[in-house]
Coordinates of C-alpha atoms and ligand atoms in Angstrom, one line a residue:
X1 CA 0.5 0.8 22.8
X2 CA -2.3 3.1 21.3
X3 CA -4.2 1.7 18.5
X4 CA -6.8 2.7 16.3
X5 CA -9.0 0.6 14.1
X6 CA -11.0 2.1 11.7
X7 CA -13.9 -0.2 10.7
X8 CA -15.7 -1.9 13.8
X9 CA -17.0 -5.0 11.3
X10 CA -16.4 -8.5 12.1
X11 CA -12.6 -8.2 11.8
X12 CA -12.1 -4.5 13.0
X13 CA -14.2 -5.3 16.4
X14 CA -12.3 -8.6 17.0
X15 CA -9.0 -7.1 16.4
X16 CA -9.8 -3.9 18.5
X17 CA -11.1 -6.2 21.2
X18 CA -8.2 -8.8 21.4
X19 CA -5.6 -6.2 21.1
X20 CA -7.1 -4.5 24.3
X21 CA -7.0 -8.0 25.9
X22 CA -3.4 -8.0 25.3
X23 CA -3.0 -4.5 26.9
X24 CA -3.2 -2.2 24.3
X25 CA -5.4 1.0 24.6
X26 CA -7.7 0.9 21.8
X27 CA -10.0 3.2 20.0
X28 CA -12.6 1.4 17.6
X29 CA -13.9 4.2 15.0
X30 CA -16.6 3.3 12.5
X31 CA -18.7 5.8 10.3
X32 CA -22.0 3.8 11.4
X33 CA -23.4 6.0 13.8
X34 CA -26.0 3.1 14.7
X35 CA -23.2 0.9 15.3
X36 CA -21.2 2.8 17.5
X37 CA -24.0 4.0 19.6
X38 CA -25.0 0.8 20.3
X39 CA -21.5 -0.4 21.4
X40 CA -21.3 2.3 23.7
X41 CA -24.5 1.3 25.3
X42 CA -23.1 -1.8 25.9
X43 CA -24.7 -3.7 22.8
X44 CA -23.3 -6.0 20.0
X45 CA -23.9 -5.5 16.2
X46 CA -22.6 -8.9 15.3
X47 CA -22.7 -12.6 17.1
X48 CA -19.2 -13.9 17.9
X49 CA -18.5 -16.6 20.5
X50 CA -16.8 -14.9 23.4
X51 CA -16.8 -11.6 22.1
X52 CA -19.2 -9.8 24.1
X53 CA -17.7 -10.8 27.3
X54 CA -13.8 -9.7 26.1
X55 CA -15.7 -6.2 25.1
X56 CA -17.3 -5.9 28.5
X57 CA -14.4 -6.5 30.4
X58 CA -11.9 -4.2 28.2
X59 CA -14.3 -1.4 28.0
X60 CA -14.8 -1.7 31.9
X61 CA -10.8 -1.6 32.4
X62 CA -10.7 1.4 30.3
X63 CA -8.8 -0.1 27.4
X64 CA -11.3 0.0 24.8
X65 CA -13.7 2.7 23.7
X66 CA -15.7 3.5 20.5
X67 CA -15.9 6.5 18.4
X68 CA -17.5 7.9 15.0
X69 CA -14.5 10.0 14.5
X70 CA -11.4 9.3 12.5
X71 CA -9.7 12.5 13.2
X72 CA -10.1 11.6 17.1
X73 CA -8.9 7.9 16.5
X74 CA -5.7 9.4 14.3
X75 CA -5.0 12.1 16.7
X76 CA -5.1 9.7 19.7
X77 CA -3.0 6.6 18.6
X78 CA 0.4 6.2 17.1
X79 CA -1.0 3.2 15.1
X80 CA -4.1 3.2 12.7
X81 CA -5.5 -0.1 11.1
X82 CA -7.6 -0.3 8.6
X83 CA -10.5 -2.9 8.6
X84 CA -13.0 -1.4 6.3
X85 CA -14.8 -3.5 3.3
X86 CA -13.3 -4.6 0.1
X87 CA -16.7 -5.9 -1.4
X88 CA -16.6 -7.5 -4.8
X89 CA -17.8 -5.2 -7.7
X90 CA -20.0 -6.9 -10.6
X91 CA -17.0 -8.0 -12.4
X92 CA -15.6 -9.9 -9.6
X93 CA -12.6 -7.1 -9.2
X94 CA -12.1 -5.4 -5.7
X95 CA -14.3 -2.2 -5.0
X96 CA -11.5 -0.6 -3.1
X97 CA -13.1 2.8 -2.5
X98 CA -13.7 2.2 1.1
X99 CA -9.7 1.9 1.2
X100 CA -9.4 4.9 -0.4
X101 CA -11.8 7.0 1.7
X102 CA -10.3 5.9 5.0
X103 CA -6.6 6.5 3.3
X104 CA -8.0 10.2 2.7
X105 CA -9.1 10.7 6.1
X106 CA -6.6 9.6 8.0
X107 CA -4.3 11.7 5.7
X108 CA -6.4 14.9 6.5
X109 CA -6.0 13.9 10.3
X110 CA -2.5 13.3 10.6
X111 CA -0.1 15.7 12.6
X112 CA 2.7 13.5 13.3
X113 CA 4.6 10.3 12.6
X114 CA 1.8 7.1 12.1
X115 CA 2.0 3.9 11.2
X116 CA -0.8 2.8 8.8
X117 CA -1.6 -0.8 8.7
X118 CA -3.9 -2.5 6.4
X119 CA -6.0 -5.4 7.7
X120 CA -8.2 -5.3 5.1
X121 CA -7.9 -7.9 2.1
X122 CA -6.5 -6.3 -0.9
X123 CA -5.1 -6.9 -4.3
X124 CA -1.4 -6.9 -4.4
X125 CA -0.1 -3.2 -4.5
X126 CA -2.6 -1.8 -3.1
X127 CA -0.1 -0.7 -0.4
X128 CA 1.8 1.4 -2.9
X129 CA -1.8 3.1 -3.7
X130 CA -2.6 3.7 0.3
X131 CA 1.0 5.2 0.4
X132 CA 0.5 7.7 -2.5
X133 CA -2.9 8.8 -1.3
X134 CA -2.0 9.6 2.1
X135 CA 1.3 11.7 0.7
X136 CA -1.5 13.4 -1.5
X137 CA -3.9 14.2 0.9
X138 CA -1.6 15.0 4.2
X139 CA -1.7 18.7 4.4
X140 CA 0.8 18.5 7.7
X141 CA 3.3 16.7 5.3
X142 CA 4.6 14.5 8.4
X143 CA 6.4 11.1 7.9
X144 CA 4.5 7.8 7.9
X145 CA 4.6 4.4 7.2
X146 CA 2.6 1.7 5.6
X147 CA 2.2 -1.8 6.7
X148 CA 0.2 -4.8 5.3
X149 CA -0.9 -7.1 8.1
X150 CA -3.4 -9.4 6.5
X151 CA -6.2 -11.0 9.0
X152 CA -6.7 -14.8 8.9
X153 CA -9.3 -15.2 11.7
X154 CA -12.4 -17.3 10.9
X155 CA -15.9 -15.8 11.6
X156 CA -17.5 -18.0 14.3
X157 CA -13.8 -18.9 16.0
X158 CA -12.4 -15.2 15.8
X159 CA -11.5 -14.6 19.2
X160 CA -9.8 -18.0 19.3
X161 CA -8.0 -17.4 16.0
X162 CA -6.9 -13.7 16.9
X163 CA -5.7 -14.7 20.4
X164 CA -3.7 -17.9 19.2
X165 CA -2.7 -17.3 15.6
X166 CA -0.7 -19.5 13.4
X167 CA 1.3 -16.7 12.1
X168 CA 1.2 -13.0 11.9
X169 CA 2.0 -11.7 8.4
X170 CA 3.5 -8.2 8.8
X171 CA 4.6 -6.4 5.5
X172 CA 6.8 -3.8 5.1
X173 CA 8.2 -0.8 2.6
X174 CA 11.2 -0.2 5.2
X175 CA 12.3 -1.6 8.6
X176 CA 10.8 1.5 10.5
X177 CA 7.7 -0.4 11.4
X178 CA 9.0 -3.6 12.5
X179 CA 9.8 -2.7 15.9
X180 CA 6.2 -1.5 16.9
X181 CA 4.4 -4.1 14.9
X182 CA 6.3 -6.7 16.7
X183 CA 5.7 -4.9 20.2
X184 CA 1.9 -5.1 19.3
X185 CA 1.7 -8.7 18.7
X186 CA 4.3 -9.8 21.2
X187 CA 1.8 -11.1 23.6
X188 CA 0.3 -13.6 21.6
X189 CA 3.4 -15.5 21.5
X190 CA 3.1 -16.4 17.5
X191 CA 5.8 -16.3 14.6
X192 CA 5.7 -13.2 12.8
X193 CA 7.0 -13.1 9.1
X194 CA 8.2 -10.1 8.0
X195 CA 7.9 -9.7 4.4
X196 CA 7.6 -6.8 1.8
X197 CA 4.1 -5.2 1.2
X198 CA 3.4 -7.1 -2.0
X199 CA 4.2 -10.8 -0.6
X200 CA 1.8 -9.7 2.8
X201 CA -0.9 -9.0 0.1
X202 CA -0.6 -12.0 -1.9
X203 CA -0.2 -14.4 1.2
X204 CA -3.9 -13.5 2.0
X205 CA -5.3 -14.0 -1.5
X206 CA -3.4 -17.1 -2.0
X207 CA -4.5 -18.6 1.3
X208 CA -7.7 -18.0 0.9
X209 CA -8.1 -19.3 -2.9
X210 CA -6.0 -22.7 -1.8
X211 CA -8.5 -23.1 1.1
X212 CA -11.7 -22.6 -1.2
X213 CA -9.7 -25.2 -3.8
X214 CA -9.3 -27.8 -1.1
X215 CA -13.1 -27.5 -0.5
X216 CA -13.9 -27.7 -4.5
X217 CA -11.6 -30.5 -4.6
X218 CA -13.4 -32.6 -2.1
X219 CA -16.6 -31.6 -3.5
X220 CA -15.9 -32.9 -6.8
X221 CA -14.5 -36.0 -5.0
X222 CA -17.8 -36.5 -3.6
X223 CA -19.4 -36.4 -7.0
X224 CA -17.4 -39.5 -7.8
X225 CA -18.4 -41.2 -4.4
X226 CA -22.0 -40.6 -5.2
X227 CA -21.2 -42.2 -9.0
X228 CA -19.2 -45.0 -7.4
X229 CA -21.0 -45.9 -4.2
X230 CA -18.0 -44.7 -1.9
X231 CA -18.2 -42.8 0.8
X232 CA -16.8 -39.2 0.8
X233 CA -16.2 -38.8 4.8
X234 CA -14.4 -42.1 4.7
X235 CA -11.9 -40.7 1.7
X236 CA -11.6 -37.3 3.4
X237 CA -10.8 -39.3 6.6
X238 CA -8.4 -41.5 4.7
X239 CA -6.6 -38.4 2.6
X240 CA -6.6 -36.1 5.8
X241 CA -4.6 -38.2 8.1
X242 CA -1.6 -37.6 5.6
X243 CA 0.0 -34.6 7.6
X244 CA 0.7 -33.4 4.0
X245 CA -2.6 -33.2 3.2
X246 CA -4.5 -32.6 6.7
X247 CA -8.1 -33.2 7.6
X248 CA -9.4 -29.4 7.5
X249 CA -11.7 -28.2 4.5
X250 CA -12.1 -31.6 3.2
X251 CA -15.8 -31.8 4.6
X252 CA -18.2 -32.0 1.3
X253 CA -20.9 -29.9 1.5
X254 CA -23.5 -28.0 -0.8
X255 CA -20.3 -25.3 -1.2
X256 CA -18.9 -22.7 0.3
X257 CA -19.8 -19.0 0.7
X258 CA -19.4 -16.0 2.9
X259 CA -18.0 -12.8 2.8
X260 CA -14.5 -13.7 2.0
X261 CA -13.9 -16.7 -0.3
X262 CA -16.3 -16.0 -2.9
X263 CA -15.0 -12.4 -3.4
X264 CA -11.3 -13.2 -2.5
X265 CA -11.3 -16.1 -5.4
X266 CA -12.8 -13.7 -8.0
X267 CA -10.5 -11.0 -7.0
X268 CA -7.5 -13.2 -7.2
X269 CA -8.7 -14.4 -10.5
X270 CA -8.9 -10.5 -11.8
X271 CA -5.5 -9.7 -10.3
X272 CA -3.7 -12.5 -11.9
X273 CA -5.6 -12.0 -15.2
X274 CA -4.5 -8.0 -15.0
X275 CA -0.8 -9.3 -14.3
X276 CA -0.9 -11.5 -17.5
X277 CA -1.6 -14.8 -15.8
X278 CA -4.7 -16.6 -16.8
X279 CA -5.6 -18.6 -13.1
X280 CA -7.9 -21.4 -15.0
X281 CA -7.4 -23.3 -11.8
X282 CA -9.2 -21.4 -9.5
X283 CA -11.7 -20.6 -12.4
X284 CA -12.4 -24.2 -11.8
X285 CA -12.7 -24.0 -8.4
X286 CA -15.7 -21.5 -8.8
X287 CA -17.3 -23.5 -11.2
X288 CA -17.0 -26.8 -8.9
X289 CA -18.4 -24.5 -6.0
X290 CA -21.5 -23.4 -8.2
X291 CA -22.4 -27.0 -9.8
X292 CA -22.2 -28.5 -6.2
X293 CA -25.1 -26.0 -5.3
X294 CA -27.0 -26.9 -8.8
X295 CA -26.2 -30.9 -7.7
X296 CA -28.1 -30.3 -4.3
X297 CA -30.9 -28.5 -5.8
X298 CA -31.4 -31.1 -8.3
X299 CA -31.2 -33.8 -5.8
X300 CA -34.2 -32.2 -4.2
X301 CA -36.3 -31.6 -7.3
X302 CA -35.9 -34.9 -8.5
X303 CA -36.9 -36.7 -5.1
X304 CA -39.9 -34.2 -4.6
X305 CA -40.7 -33.8 -8.2
X306 CA -42.6 -30.6 -8.3
X307 CA -41.6 -27.9 -5.7
X308 CA -44.6 -25.6 -6.6
X309 CA -46.4 -25.1 -2.9
X310 CA -44.7 -27.7 -1.4
X311 CA -43.6 -26.9 2.1
X312 CA -39.8 -27.2 2.8
X313 CA -38.2 -26.6 6.3
X314 CA -34.5 -25.2 5.8
X315 CA -32.5 -25.5 9.1
X316 CA -29.5 -23.2 8.7
X317 CA -29.3 -19.6 7.1
X318 CA -25.9 -18.5 8.2
X319 CA -23.1 -19.2 5.7
X320 CA -21.4 -21.4 8.2
X321 CA -21.9 -22.4 11.8
X322 CA -21.3 -20.3 15.0
X323 CA -22.1 -16.9 13.1
X324 CA -25.3 -14.6 12.5
X325 CA -23.2 -13.4 9.2
X326 CA -25.4 -14.3 6.1
X327 CA -23.4 -12.5 3.4
X328 CA -23.0 -14.5 0.3
X329 CA -24.4 -17.4 2.4
X330 CA -25.1 -20.8 0.4
X331 CA -28.0 -21.3 2.4
X332 CA -29.7 -18.4 1.4
X333 CA -29.0 -18.9 -1.8
X334 CA -30.4 -22.1 -1.6
X335 CA -33.7 -20.9 0.2
X336 CA -33.9 -18.4 -2.8
X337 CA -33.8 -21.1 -5.5
X338 CA -36.2 -23.3 -3.7
X339 CA -38.6 -20.0 -3.7
X340 CA -38.2 -19.6 -7.3
X341 CA -39.6 -23.1 -7.7
X342 CA -42.4 -22.1 -6.3
X343 CA -41.7 -23.7 -2.8
X344 CA -42.9 -22.6 0.7
X345 CA -40.4 -22.5 3.4
X346 CA -40.1 -22.6 7.1
X347 CA -36.8 -21.7 8.1
X348 CA -34.4 -21.6 11.5
X349 CA -31.0 -20.4 12.2
X350 CA -29.9 -20.2 15.8
X351 CA -28.4 -17.0 15.5
X352 CA -28.9 -15.5 12.1
X353 CA -32.6 -14.9 11.7
X354 CA -32.5 -11.5 12.3
X355 CA -29.7 -11.1 9.5
X356 CA -31.6 -13.2 7.2
X357 CA -34.7 -11.1 7.8
X358 CA -33.7 -8.5 5.6
X359 CA -32.8 -10.6 2.5
X360 CA -35.4 -13.5 3.0
X361 CA -39.0 -12.8 2.2
X362 CA -42.4 -14.4 2.6
X363 CA -40.8 -17.3 4.8
X364 CA -42.0 -18.3 8.0
X365 CA -39.2 -17.8 10.6
X366 CA -39.6 -20.7 13.2
X367 CA -38.0 -20.1 17.0
X368 CA -37.1 -24.0 17.9
X369 CA -35.5 -26.2 15.2
X370 CA -37.6 -29.2 16.3
X371 CA -40.8 -27.4 15.1
X372 CA -39.5 -26.4 11.6
X373 CA -40.4 -29.8 10.1
X374 CA -44.4 -29.2 11.1
X375 CA -46.2 -30.0 8.0
X376 CA -43.3 -29.9 5.9
X377 CA -42.7 -32.1 2.6
X378 CA -39.2 -32.1 3.3
X379 CA -36.6 -31.1 5.6
X380 CA -33.0 -29.7 4.2
X381 CA -30.1 -29.2 6.4
X382 CA -27.9 -26.0 4.9
X383 CA -25.7 -25.0 8.0
X384 CA -23.5 -27.2 9.8
X385 CA -24.6 -25.8 13.4
X386 CA -23.6 -28.4 15.9
X387 CA -27.0 -28.2 17.4
X388 CA -28.5 -29.5 14.6
X389 CA -26.9 -33.0 15.7
X390 CA -28.9 -32.9 18.6
X391 CA -32.6 -32.7 16.8
X392 CA -35.2 -34.7 18.2
X393 CA -35.0 -37.1 14.8
X394 CA -38.0 -39.2 16.0
X395 CA -40.2 -36.2 16.3
X396 CA -39.1 -34.4 13.3
X397 CA -40.1 -37.8 11.6
X398 CA -43.5 -37.5 12.7
X399 CA -43.7 -33.9 11.7
X400 CA -43.0 -34.4 8.4
X401 CA -45.5 -35.6 5.7
X402 CA -43.0 -37.7 4.3
X403 CA -40.0 -38.4 6.1
X404 CA -37.4 -36.7 3.7
X405 CA -34.4 -35.0 4.7
X406 CA -31.6 -33.6 2.5
X407 CA -28.6 -33.1 4.5
X408 CA -26.2 -30.5 2.7
X409 CA -23.6 -30.8 5.5
X410 CA -23.4 -34.6 6.3
X411 CA -24.5 -34.3 9.6
X412 CA -25.8 -37.7 10.2
X413 CA -24.8 -41.4 9.6
X414 CA -26.4 -42.6 6.5
X415 CA -27.2 -46.1 8.1
X416 CA -28.7 -44.6 11.4
X417 CA -31.0 -42.3 9.4
X418 CA -32.5 -45.2 7.4
X419 CA -33.1 -47.0 10.2
X420 CA -34.7 -44.3 11.7
X421 CA -37.1 -44.5 8.6
X422 CA -35.8 -41.2 7.0
X423 CA -35.1 -41.3 3.2
X424 CA -31.8 -39.4 3.8
X425 CA -29.7 -37.7 0.9
X426 CA -26.7 -36.1 1.7
X427 CA -23.4 -35.2 0.0
X428 CA -21.0 -38.1 -1.6
X429 CA -22.1 -40.8 0.2
Ligands
NAD30 P1 -17.5 -5.6 7.8 O1 -18.5 -5.2 6.6 O2 -18.2 -6.4 8.9 O3 -17.1 -4.1 8.8 C1 -16.4 -3.3 8.1 C2 -16.6 -1.6 8.8 O4 -16.0 -0.7 8.1 C3 -18.5 -1.5 8.8 O5 -19.2 -1.5 10.2 C4 -18.5 -0.2 8.1 O6 -19.3 0.9 8.5 C5 -17.1 0.2 8.3 N1 -16.5 1.4 7.4 C6 -16.5 1.6 6.3 N2 -16.0 2.6 5.6 C7 -15.5 3.3 6.8 C8 -14.8 4.5 7.1 N3 -14.4 5.3 6.1 N4 -14.5 4.9 8.1 C9 -15.0 4.1 9.2 N5 -15.6 2.9 9.2 C10 -16.2 2.5 7.8 O7 -16.4 -5.9 7.3 P2 -15.5 -7.5 7.5 O8 -16.3 -8.5 7.6 O9 -14.8 -6.8 9.0 O10 -14.3 -7.0 6.6 C11 -13.3 -6.1 6.7 C12 -12.0 -6.4 5.6 O11 -11.5 -7.9 6.6 C13 -12.4 -7.0 4.5 O12 -11.4 -6.6 3.4 C14 -12.7 -8.6 4.5 O13 -12.5 -8.9 3.3 C15 -11.3 -8.8 5.3 N6 -11.4 -10.0 6.5 C16 -12.6 -10.6 6.7 C17 -12.7 -11.8 7.4 C18 -14.1 -12.1 8.0 O14 -14.1 -13.2 8.3 N7 -15.0 -11.2 7.8 C19 -11.7 -12.1 7.7 C20 -10.5 -12.0 7.5 C21 -10.1 -10.8 6.3

């Protein structure tokens, strides 16, 4: 099929590329001229494992192209996907101005029947607003359908998640676009759940809030573990082997972040409020998450006492492993907190250093993870990159002024670290 994706970011570029890989003809549109120019020249604006290779193959095969023009994208395709940002506003509600703007642009360019599919994460009932807006601004007065198709991919695993989804959710107002949506997703052999639009929109917020809840739950358990001398990893393993619970999202840490969970949680709390329900449970999820970071900072301060002019090494800046994304990253938040206390920072991330440079100032960026500890009073692990498990611990211990390691991701075994001579402080153990 001929598909256009408007918004070529983490979701749009992966979606467009994976659709092309499945045999569709795809135009990825973005208003960021620099991004499109880079992609047209064979460059990559983001790091996502396996994505560059797929982009190259599909561009070469003539199935994937990039454009600055929504007009062109709408004219040349039957189905238009919207994958633009839906950021949080100051009060936690969703800024829908990008969705509104794209709806108007699509409407202005439509001259024949189109299916307009929202892939961005939006509040329930946004589909109605998109439909109203398109109707209002479409001069040609052609027919169209609006579909909600929320995206569940995880950054860092996005290609695999897209190619092998647990399920595909398709929210519709009429049956007319269902066949086309099924055809688009047929190559992925995944269950397709067809719902009304409101339910589809709600599924995304409900799912993300539940996952955040799971993380806050295990983080709360980690506090009980620390107070009682239990080990949160053993508790998580014991809980997680119960198939009703599952082991995923039961890793205690310094808290969740990223461009989705924090904003989707606050959005869902706001939406619920507007609908007359005080979602206190989710407010508690937010509170536990914020407190988890406070506890971690407190642990560092209690151990090092005064941070002013102490040098601290920080491993990890991305909000999680396998990505260069630093939006709402707990690691960046931690760095800013340590700087506020007067600490001098030496930092490293396998992929996110370039993006971190725009948000972190006056830190030393170190290229080799094993060199970060040089002359530091302590080392902190803030992101769960698998390569950090392969740190040269002997070298790190010798490089530190004092062998103190704070592990915000529980990457190492407590007894082994103590045997190696570290003062090792992790989460819930
Ligand atoms: P992003 O910021 O990486 O990309 C969005 C892109 O849209 C940018 O390149 C921007 O320039 C472009 N854009 C904005 N307005 C435009 C317009 N009028 N015309 C053309 N392009 C325009 O955002 P993202 O992380 O890909 O997220 C997009 C949506 O998907 C959000 O609603 C997000 O909540 C949701 N989502 C994200 C993830 C994720 O892991 N990042 C997962 C699932 C869902």
